[in-house]
Amino acid sequence: MGTSEKRATGGATATGDVDRTDPDYRAWLKDAVRKVQADANRSADTHLLRFPLPEDWGIDLYLKDESTHPTGSLKHRLARSLFLYGLCNGWIRPGKPVIEASSGSTAVSEAYFAKLIGVPFVAVMPLTTSAEKIRLIEFHGGQCHFVDDSRRMYEESSALAERTGGHYMDQFTYAERATDWRGNNNIAESIYQQLRLERYPEPAWIVATAGTGGTSATIARYVHYMQYDTLICVPDPDNSCFFDGWTRGDPGATSDRGSRIEGIGRPRMEPSFVPGAIDRMMKVPDAASVAAVRALDTVVGRKAGGSTGTGLWSALKIVGEMLAEGRRGSVVTLLCDPGDRYLDKYYSDAWLAEQGLDIAPYTAAIERFLATGEWTG
């Protein structure tokens, strides 16, 4: 009786053009994985910055500064995980493009890793993406493919992968599963290691904004796995459906407009957003996000992107609640990316006027809180 045999080809978006048993392909794959892993070894851990609060409050506020990664944002961790996941699954192949739906920072980081292993990269993004992010993607060798409606990014990315024989990375589906949430120097493990010698080494709260939802899922899962008492809060900006979907328990929640806070907020409930893992959500007005990120520049001397402001506003609110209840402890939020990518947006009064955003009441609320300890935001 005869036997039939078929060598392993294909993958998520593969077209059968690679023989997985070919020694040349195996050598390329080993080298690509080595290069991506070596990047982690070259990158020192990111800093944990203190946001100054009055000592007698008995509360410490920290920002995990992810802007110091080689590509300048939190998304460097995600891109590294996604590339390792795609390579080890046989989805990323020599000479074939990697394609991503991204409003900016993920695309910058993925362009970096694509260049590192020598494959083309195409970012599918809205026309409203900041000029600086476009420049950075192209600086790392990527191409930008624009859509006039951010809700079309998914289908256009998939169609582009189909036309080119490339791989659609799909961060919004694979972010939570590509990251090792049990440890292995992920962002959660790093936070706890850096807090070991602080007066409150186990934070009362960690605040993590959500774009894909992968970071909040990683942190929350790690907290549960390690049996910590830390609670996880996810703030959501205007024009995003995550808050409504979470509060209503509605996985089909949508928004008919795109987020003005680049990198976070989505028009649909993304597969990588894990509502059951987190403990609290806050809806944060975009004007409050901008006021908070400008306050960070004033108080700490660091410019950051709008997503950092969304998280900082929520962290300050939590600090205010703890202070009012007489509780002590620490709170951690994220400095997601540098503000020089957004000088024409969140640091531009002309842009605020164009968007109809008045940050004055929120700026006053932050200033009053830091001076008196009374949160009225």
CSV table of N, CA and C in Angstrom, one decimal, residues 7-150:
chain,number,residue,atom,x,y,z
A,7,ARG,N,5.2,18.1,2.0
A,7,ARG,CA,6.0,18.9,2.8
A,7,ARG,C,5.3,20.2,3.3
A,8,ALA,N,5.7,20.7,4.5
A,8,ALA,CA,5.0,21.8,5.1
A,8,ALA,C,5.3,23.1,4.3
A,9,THR,N,4.2,23.6,3.8
A,9,THR,CA,4.2,24.9,3.2
A,9,THR,C,3.1,25.7,3.7
A,10,GLY,N,3.0,27.0,3.3
A,10,GLY,CA,1.9,27.8,3.7
A,10,GLY,C,2.0,28.4,5.1
A,11,GLY,N,0.9,28.9,5.6
A,11,GLY,CA,0.9,29.6,6.9
A,11,GLY,C,-0.4,30.5,6.9
A,12,ALA,N,-0.4,31.5,7.7
A,12,ALA,CA,-1.6,32.3,7.9
A,12,ALA,C,-1.9,33.0,6.6
A,13,THR,N,-0.9,33.5,5.9
A,13,THR,CA,-1.1,34.2,4.6
A,13,THR,C,-0.1,33.7,3.6
A,14,ALA,N,0.5,32.6,3.8
A,14,ALA,CA,1.5,32.1,2.9
A,14,ALA,C,0.8,31.6,1.6
A,15,THR,N,1.6,31.5,0.5
A,15,THR,CA,1.1,31.1,-0.8
A,15,THR,C,1.8,29.8,-1.3
A,16,GLY,N,2.4,29.1,-0.3
A,16,GLY,CA,3.0,27.8,-0.7
A,16,GLY,C,4.3,28.0,-1.4
A,17,ASP,N,5.0,29.1,-1.3
A,17,ASP,CA,6.2,29.4,-2.1
A,17,ASP,C,7.4,29.0,-1.3
A,18,VAL,N,7.3,28.5,-0.1
A,18,VAL,CA,8.5,28.2,0.7
A,18,VAL,C,8.4,26.7,1.1
A,19,ASP,N,9.5,26.0,0.9
A,19,ASP,CA,9.6,24.6,1.4
A,19,ASP,C,10.2,24.7,2.8
A,20,ARG,N,9.4,24.4,3.8
A,20,ARG,CA,9.8,24.5,5.2
A,20,ARG,C,11.0,23.6,5.6
A,21,THR,N,11.2,22.6,4.8
A,21,THR,CA,12.3,21.7,5.1
A,21,THR,C,13.6,22.1,4.3
A,22,ASP,N,13.5,23.1,3.5
A,22,ASP,CA,14.7,23.6,2.7
A,22,ASP,C,15.8,24.1,3.7
A,23,PRO,N,17.0,23.6,3.6
A,23,PRO,CA,18.1,24.1,4.5
A,23,PRO,C,18.3,25.6,4.5
A,24,ASP,N,18.2,26.2,3.3
A,24,ASP,CA,18.4,27.6,3.1
A,24,ASP,C,17.3,28.4,3.9
A,25,TYR,N,16.0,27.9,3.8
A,25,TYR,CA,15.0,28.6,4.6
A,25,TYR,C,15.2,28.4,6.1
A,26,ARG,N,15.6,27.2,6.5
A,26,ARG,CA,15.8,27.0,7.9
A,26,ARG,C,17.0,27.8,8.5
A,27,ALA,N,18.0,28.0,7.7
A,27,ALA,CA,19.1,28.9,8.1
A,27,ALA,C,18.6,30.3,8.2
A,28,TRP,N,17.8,30.8,7.2
A,28,TRP,CA,17.3,32.1,7.3
A,28,TRP,C,16.4,32.3,8.5
A,29,LEU,N,15.6,31.3,8.8
A,29,LEU,CA,14.7,31.4,10.0
A,29,LEU,C,15.5,31.5,11.3
A,30,LYS,N,16.5,30.7,11.4
A,30,LYS,CA,17.3,30.7,12.6
A,30,LYS,C,18.0,32.0,12.8
A,31,ASP,N,18.5,32.6,11.7
A,31,ASP,CA,19.2,33.9,11.8
A,31,ASP,C,18.2,35.0,12.1
A,32,ALA,N,17.0,34.9,11.5
A,32,ALA,CA,16.0,36.0,11.8
A,32,ALA,C,15.6,36.0,13.3
A,33,VAL,N,15.4,34.8,13.8
A,33,VAL,CA,15.0,34.7,15.2
A,33,VAL,C,16.1,35.1,16.1
A,34,ARG,N,17.3,34.8,15.8
A,34,ARG,CA,18.5,35.2,16.6
A,34,ARG,C,18.6,36.7,16.6
A,35,LYS,N,18.4,37.4,15.4
A,35,LYS,CA,18.5,38.8,15.4
A,35,LYS,C,17.5,39.5,16.3
A,36,VAL,N,16.2,39.0,16.2
A,36,VAL,CA,15.2,39.6,17.0
A,36,VAL,C,15.4,39.4,18.5
A,37,GLN,N,15.9,38.2,18.9
A,37,GLN,CA,16.2,37.9,20.3
A,37,GLN,C,17.4,38.8,20.8
A,38,ALA,N,18.4,38.9,19.9
A,38,ALA,CA,19.6,39.7,20.2
A,38,ALA,C,19.2,41.2,20.5
A,39,ASP,N,18.2,41.7,19.8
A,39,ASP,CA,17.7,43.1,20.1
A,39,ASP,C,17.3,43.2,21.6
A,40,ALA,N,16.7,42.2,22.1
A,40,ALA,CA,16.3,42.3,23.6
A,40,ALA,C,17.5,42.3,24.5
A,41,ASN,N,18.5,41.6,24.1
A,41,ASN,CA,19.7,41.6,24.9
A,41,ASN,C,20.5,42.9,24.9
A,42,ARG,N,20.4,43.6,23.7
A,42,ARG,CA,21.1,44.9,23.6
A,42,ARG,C,20.3,46.0,24.3
A,43,SER,N,19.1,45.8,24.6
A,43,SER,CA,18.2,46.9,25.1
A,43,SER,C,18.1,46.7,26.6
A,44,ALA,N,18.7,47.7,27.4
A,44,ALA,CA,18.5,47.7,28.8
A,44,ALA,C,17.1,47.9,29.2
A,45,ASP,N,16.7,47.5,30.4
A,45,ASP,CA,15.3,47.7,30.8
A,45,ASP,C,15.0,49.2,30.9
A,46,THR,N,13.7,49.5,30.7
A,46,THR,CA,13.3,50.9,30.7
A,46,THR,C,13.1,51.4,32.2
A,47,HIS,N,13.2,52.7,32.3
A,47,HIS,CA,13.3,53.3,33.7
A,47,HIS,C,11.9,53.4,34.3
A,48,LEU,N,11.8,53.4,35.6
A,48,LEU,CA,10.6,53.7,36.4
A,48,LEU,C,10.8,55.1,37.0
A,49,LEU,N,10.1,56.0,36.5
A,49,LEU,CA,10.2,57.4,36.9
A,49,LEU,C,9.2,57.7,38.0
A,50,ARG,N,9.6,58.6,39.0
A,50,ARG,CA,8.7,59.0,40.1
A,50,ARG,C,8.1,60.3,39.7
A,51,PHE,N,6.8,60.4,39.8
A,51,PHE,CA,6.0,61.7,39.6
A,51,PHE,C,6.0,62.3,41.0
A,52,PRO,N,6.5,63.5,41.2
A,52,PRO,CA,6.6,64.0,42.6
A,52,PRO,C,5.2,64.3,43.2
A,53,LEU,N,5.0,63.7,44.4
A,53,LEU,CA,3.8,64.0,45.2
A,53,LEU,C,4.3,64.4,46.6
A,54,PRO,N,3.5,65.2,47.3
A,54,PRO,CA,3.9,65.5,48.7
A,54,PRO,C,4.2,64.3,49.5
A,55,GLU,N,5.3,64.3,50.3
A,55,GLU,CA,5.7,63.1,51.0
A,55,GLU,C,4.6,62.7,52.1
A,56,ASP,N,4.0,63.7,52.7
A,56,ASP,CA,3.0,63.3,53.7
A,56,ASP,C,1.7,62.7,53.2
A,57,TRP,N,1.6,62.6,51.9
A,57,TRP,CA,0.4,61.9,51.3
A,57,TRP,C,0.5,60.4,51.6
A,58,GLY,N,1.8,59.9,51.6
A,58,GLY,CA,2.0,58.5,51.8
A,58,GLY,C,1.6,57.7,50.6
A,59,ILE,N,1.7,58.3,49.4
A,59,ILE,CA,1.3,57.7,48.1
A,59,ILE,C,2.4,58.0,47.1
A,60,ASP,N,2.9,57.0,46.4
A,60,ASP,CA,3.9,57.1,45.4
A,60,ASP,C,3.4,56.8,44.0
A,61,LEU,N,3.7,57.7,43.1
A,61,LEU,CA,3.2,57.6,41.7
A,61,LEU,C,4.4,57.4,40.8
A,62,TYR,N,4.4,56.4,39.9
A,62,TYR,CA,5.5,56.1,39.0
A,62,TYR,C,5.0,56.0,37.6
A,63,LEU,N,5.9,56.3,36.7
A,63,LEU,CA,5.7,56.1,35.3
A,63,LEU,C,6.7,55.2,34.7
A,64,LYS,N,6.3,54.1,34.1
A,64,LYS,CA,7.2,53.2,33.4
A,64,LYS,C,7.6,53.8,32.1
A,65,ASP,N,8.8,54.3,31.9
A,65,ASP,CA,9.2,55.1,30.7
A,65,ASP,C,9.6,54.2,29.5
A,66,GLU,N,8.6,53.8,28.7
A,66,GLU,CA,8.8,53.0,27.6
A,66,GLU,C,9.3,53.7,26.4
A,67,SER,N,9.5,55.1,26.5
A,67,SER,CA,10.0,55.8,25.4
A,67,SER,C,11.5,55.6,25.1
A,68,THR,N,12.1,54.9,26.0
A,68,THR,CA,13.6,54.7,25.9
A,68,THR,C,14.0,53.5,25.1
A,69,HIS,N,13.0,52.7,24.6
A,69,HIS,CA,13.2,51.6,23.7
A,69,HIS,C,13.9,52.1,22.4
A,70,PRO,N,14.6,51.2,21.7
A,70,PRO,CA,15.3,51.7,20.4
A,70,PRO,C,14.4,52.4,19.4
A,71,THR,N,13.1,52.0,19.4
A,71,THR,CA,12.2,52.7,18.5
A,71,THR,C,11.3,53.7,19.2
A,72,GLY,N,11.5,53.9,20.5
A,72,GLY,CA,10.9,55.0,21.2
A,72,GLY,C,9.6,54.8,21.8
A,73,SER,N,9.1,53.6,21.9
A,73,SER,CA,7.7,53.5,22.5
A,73,SER,C,7.5,52.1,23.1
A,74,LEU,N,6.4,52.0,23.8
A,74,LEU,CA,5.9,50.8,24.4
A,74,LEU,C,5.8,49.7,23.3
A,75,LYS,N,5.5,50.1,22.1
A,75,LYS,CA,5.2,49.1,21.0
A,75,LYS,C,6.4,48.4,20.6
A,76,HIS,N,7.6,48.7,21.0
A,76,HIS,CA,8.8,48.0,20.7
A,76,HIS,C,8.7,46.6,21.3
A,77,ARG,N,8.2,46.5,22.5
A,77,ARG,CA,8.0,45.2,23.1
A,77,ARG,C,7.0,44.3,22.3
A,78,LEU,N,5.9,44.9,21.9
A,78,LEU,CA,4.9,44.2,21.2
A,78,LEU,C,5.4,43.8,19.8
A,79,ALA,N,6.1,44.7,19.1
A,79,ALA,CA,6.6,44.3,17.8
A,79,ALA,C,7.6,43.2,17.9
A,80,ARG,N,8.5,43.2,18.9
A,80,ARG,CA,9.4,42.1,19.0
A,80,ARG,C,8.7,40.7,19.2
A,81,SER,N,7.6,40.8,20.1
A,81,SER,CA,6.9,39.5,20.4
A,81,SER,C,6.1,39.1,19.1
A,82,LEU,N,5.5,40.0,18.4
A,82,LEU,CA,4.8,39.7,17.1
A,82,LEU,C,5.7,39.1,16.1
A,83,PHE,N,6.9,39.6,15.9
A,83,PHE,CA,7.9,39.1,15.0
A,83,PHE,C,8.3,37.7,15.3
A,84,LEU,N,8.6,37.5,16.6
A,84,LEU,CA,9.0,36.1,17.0
A,84,LEU,C,7.8,35.1,16.8
A,85,TYR,N,6.6,35.6,17.1
A,85,TYR,CA,5.4,34.7,17.0
A,85,TYR,C,5.3,34.4,15.5
A,86,GLY,N,5.3,35.4,14.6
A,86,GLY,CA,5.2,35.2,13.2
A,86,GLY,C,6.3,34.3,12.6
A,87,LEU,N,7.5,34.6,13.0
A,87,LEU,CA,8.6,33.8,12.5
A,87,LEU,C,8.5,32.3,12.9
A,88,CYS,N,8.2,32.1,14.2
A,88,CYS,CA,8.2,30.7,14.7
A,88,CYS,C,6.9,30.0,14.2
A,89,ASN,N,5.9,30.7,13.8
A,89,ASN,CA,4.7,30.1,13.2
A,89,ASN,C,4.9,29.8,11.7
A,90,GLY,N,6.0,30.3,11.1
A,90,GLY,CA,6.2,30.1,9.7
A,90,GLY,C,5.4,31.1,8.8
A,91,TRP,N,4.9,32.2,9.4
A,91,TRP,CA,4.1,33.1,8.7
A,91,TRP,C,5.0,34.2,8.0
A,92,ILE,N,6.1,34.5,8.6
A,92,ILE,CA,7.0,35.6,8.0
A,92,ILE,C,8.0,34.8,7.2
A,93,ARG,N,8.2,35.2,5.9
A,93,ARG,CA,9.0,34.4,5.0
A,93,ARG,C,10.0,35.3,4.3
A,94,PRO,N,11.1,34.9,3.9
A,94,PRO,CA,12.1,35.7,3.2
A,94,PRO,C,11.6,36.3,2.0
A,95,GLY,N,11.8,37.7,1.8
A,95,GLY,CA,11.5,38.4,0.6
A,95,GLY,C,10.0,38.8,0.6
A,96,LYS,N,9.2,38.3,1.5
A,96,LYS,CA,7.7,38.7,1.4
A,96,LYS,C,7.4,39.8,2.5
A,97,PRO,N,6.6,40.7,2.1
A,97,PRO,CA,6.3,41.8,3.0
A,97,PRO,C,5.5,41.5,4.3
A,98,VAL,N,5.8,42.2,5.3
A,98,VAL,CA,5.0,42.2,6.5
A,98,VAL,C,4.1,43.4,6.5
A,99,ILE,N,2.8,43.2,6.7
A,99,ILE,CA,1.9,44.3,6.6
A,99,ILE,C,1.1,44.5,7.9
A,100,GLU,N,0.9,45.7,8.3
A,100,GLU,CA,0.3,46.0,9.6
A,100,GLU,C,-0.7,47.1,9.5
A,101,ALA,N,-1.8,47.0,10.2
A,101,ALA,CA,-2.8,48.1,10.4
A,101,ALA,C,-2.4,48.8,11.7
A,102,SER,N,-1.9,50.1,11.5
A,102,SER,CA,-1.3,50.8,12.7
A,102,SER,C,-1.4,52.3,12.5
A,103,SER,N,-1.8,53.0,13.5
A,103,SER,CA,-1.8,54.4,13.5
A,103,SER,C,-0.5,55.1,13.8
A,104,GLY,N,0.5,54.3,13.9
A,104,GLY,CA,1.9,54.9,14.1
A,104,GLY,C,2.9,54.1,14.9
A,105,SER,N,2.9,54.1,16.2
A,105,SER,CA,4.0,53.6,17.0
A,105,SER,C,4.3,52.1,16.7
A,106,THR,N,3.2,51.3,16.6
A,106,THR,CA,3.5,49.9,16.3
A,106,THR,C,4.2,49.7,15.0
A,107,ALA,N,3.7,50.5,14.0
A,107,ALA,CA,4.3,50.5,12.7
A,107,ALA,C,5.8,50.9,12.7
A,108,VAL,N,6.1,51.9,13.5
A,108,VAL,CA,7.5,52.3,13.6
A,108,VAL,C,8.4,51.2,14.1
A,109,SER,N,7.9,50.5,15.1
A,109,SER,CA,8.7,49.4,15.7
A,109,SER,C,8.7,48.2,14.8
A,110,GLU,N,7.6,47.9,14.1
A,110,GLU,CA,7.6,46.8,13.2
A,110,GLU,C,8.5,47.0,12.0
A,111,ALA,N,8.5,48.3,11.5
A,111,ALA,CA,9.4,48.6,10.4
A,111,ALA,C,10.9,48.4,10.8
A,112,TYR,N,11.2,48.7,12.1
A,112,TYR,CA,12.6,48.4,12.6
A,112,TYR,C,12.9,47.0,12.6
A,113,PHE,N,12.0,46.1,13.0
A,113,PHE,CA,12.3,44.7,13.1
A,113,PHE,C,12.3,44.1,11.7
A,114,ALA,N,11.4,44.6,10.8
A,114,ALA,CA,11.4,44.1,9.4
A,114,ALA,C,12.8,44.4,8.7
A,115,LYS,N,13.3,45.6,9.0
A,115,LYS,CA,14.6,45.9,8.4
A,115,LYS,C,15.7,45.1,9.0
A,116,LEU,N,15.5,44.8,10.3
A,116,LEU,CA,16.5,44.0,11.0
A,116,LEU,C,16.7,42.6,10.4
A,117,ILE,N,15.6,42.0,10.0
A,117,ILE,CA,15.6,40.6,9.4
A,117,ILE,C,15.6,40.7,7.9
A,118,GLY,N,15.5,41.9,7.3
A,118,GLY,CA,15.6,42.0,5.8
A,118,GLY,C,14.4,41.6,5.0
A,119,VAL,N,13.2,42.0,5.6
A,119,VAL,CA,11.9,41.8,4.8
A,119,VAL,C,11.3,43.1,4.6
A,120,PRO,N,10.5,43.3,3.5
A,120,PRO,CA,9.8,44.6,3.3
A,120,PRO,C,8.7,44.8,4.4
A,121,PHE,N,8.3,46.1,4.6
A,121,PHE,CA,7.2,46.4,5.6
A,121,PHE,C,6.3,47.5,5.0
A,122,VAL,N,5.0,47.3,5.2
A,122,VAL,CA,4.0,48.2,4.8
A,122,VAL,C,3.1,48.5,5.9
A,123,ALA,N,2.9,49.8,6.3
A,123,ALA,CA,2.0,50.2,7.3
A,123,ALA,C,0.7,50.8,6.7
A,124,VAL,N,-0.4,50.2,7.0
A,124,VAL,CA,-1.7,50.7,6.6
A,124,VAL,C,-2.3,51.6,7.7
A,125,MET,N,-2.5,52.9,7.4
A,125,MET,CA,-2.8,53.9,8.4
A,125,MET,C,-3.7,55.0,8.0
A,126,PRO,N,-4.4,55.7,8.9
A,126,PRO,CA,-5.3,56.8,8.5
A,126,PRO,C,-4.5,58.0,8.0
A,127,LEU,N,-5.1,58.8,7.2
A,127,LEU,CA,-4.5,60.0,6.6
A,127,LEU,C,-4.1,61.0,7.7
A,128,THR,N,-4.8,60.8,8.9
A,128,THR,CA,-4.5,61.8,10.0
A,128,THR,C,-3.3,61.4,10.8
A,129,THR,N,-2.6,60.4,10.5
A,129,THR,CA,-1.4,60.0,11.3
A,129,THR,C,-0.4,61.1,11.3
A,130,SER,N,0.2,61.3,12.5
A,130,SER,CA,1.2,62.4,12.6
A,130,SER,C,2.3,62.3,11.6
A,131,ALA,N,2.8,63.5,11.2
A,131,ALA,CA,3.9,63.5,10.2
A,131,ALA,C,5.2,62.9,10.7
A,132,GLU,N,5.4,63.1,12.0
A,132,GLU,CA,6.6,62.6,12.6
A,132,GLU,C,6.6,61.0,12.6
A,133,LYS,N,5.5,60.4,12.9
A,133,LYS,CA,5.4,59.0,12.8
A,133,LYS,C,5.6,58.4,11.4
A,134,ILE,N,5.1,59.1,10.5
A,134,ILE,CA,5.3,58.7,9.1
A,134,ILE,C,6.8,58.8,8.7
A,135,ARG,N,7.4,59.8,9.2
A,135,ARG,CA,8.8,60.0,8.9
A,135,ARG,C,9.6,58.9,9.5
A,136,LEU,N,9.3,58.5,10.8
A,136,LEU,CA,10.0,57.4,11.5
A,136,LEU,C,9.8,56.1,10.8
A,137,ILE,N,8.6,55.8,10.3
A,137,ILE,CA,8.3,54.5,9.6
A,137,ILE,C,9.2,54.5,8.4
A,138,GLU,N,9.3,55.5,7.6
A,138,GLU,CA,10.1,55.6,6.4
A,138,GLU,C,11.6,55.6,6.7
A,139,PHE,N,11.9,56.2,7.9
A,139,PHE,CA,13.3,56.2,8.3
A,139,PHE,C,13.8,54.7,8.5
A,140,HIS,N,12.9,53.9,9.1
A,140,HIS,CA,13.3,52.5,9.3
A,140,HIS,C,13.1,51.6,8.1
A,141,GLY,N,12.8,52.2,7.0
A,141,GLY,CA,12.7,51.4,5.7
A,141,GLY,C,11.3,50.9,5.4
A,142,GLY,N,10.3,51.4,6.1
A,142,GLY,CA,8.9,51.0,5.9
A,142,GLY,C,8.2,51.9,4.8
A,143,GLN,N,7.1,51.4,4.3
A,143,GLN,CA,6.3,52.1,3.4
A,143,GLN,C,5.0,52.4,4.1
A,144,CYS,N,4.3,53.6,3.7
A,144,CYS,CA,3.0,53.9,4.3
A,144,CYS,C,1.9,53.8,3.3
A,145,HIS,N,0.9,53.2,3.6
A,145,HIS,CA,-0.3,53.0,2.7
A,145,HIS,C,-1.5,53.6,3.5
A,146,PHE,N,-2.1,54.6,2.9
A,146,PHE,CA,-3.1,55.4,3.7
A,146,PHE,C,-4.5,55.0,3.3
A,147,VAL,N,-5.4,55.1,4.3
A,147,VAL,CA,-6.8,55.0,4.1
A,147,VAL,C,-7.5,56.2,4.6
A,148,ASP,N,-8.6,56.6,4.1
A,148,ASP,CA,-9.3,57.8,4.5
A,148,ASP,C,-10.2,57.6,5.7
A,149,ASP,N,-10.5,56.3,6.1
A,149,ASP,CA,-11.3,56.0,7.2
A,149,ASP,C,-10.6,54.9,8.0
A,150,SER,N,-10.3,55.2,9.3
A,150,SER,CA,-9.5,54.3,10.1
A,150,SER,C,-10.2,52.9,10.2
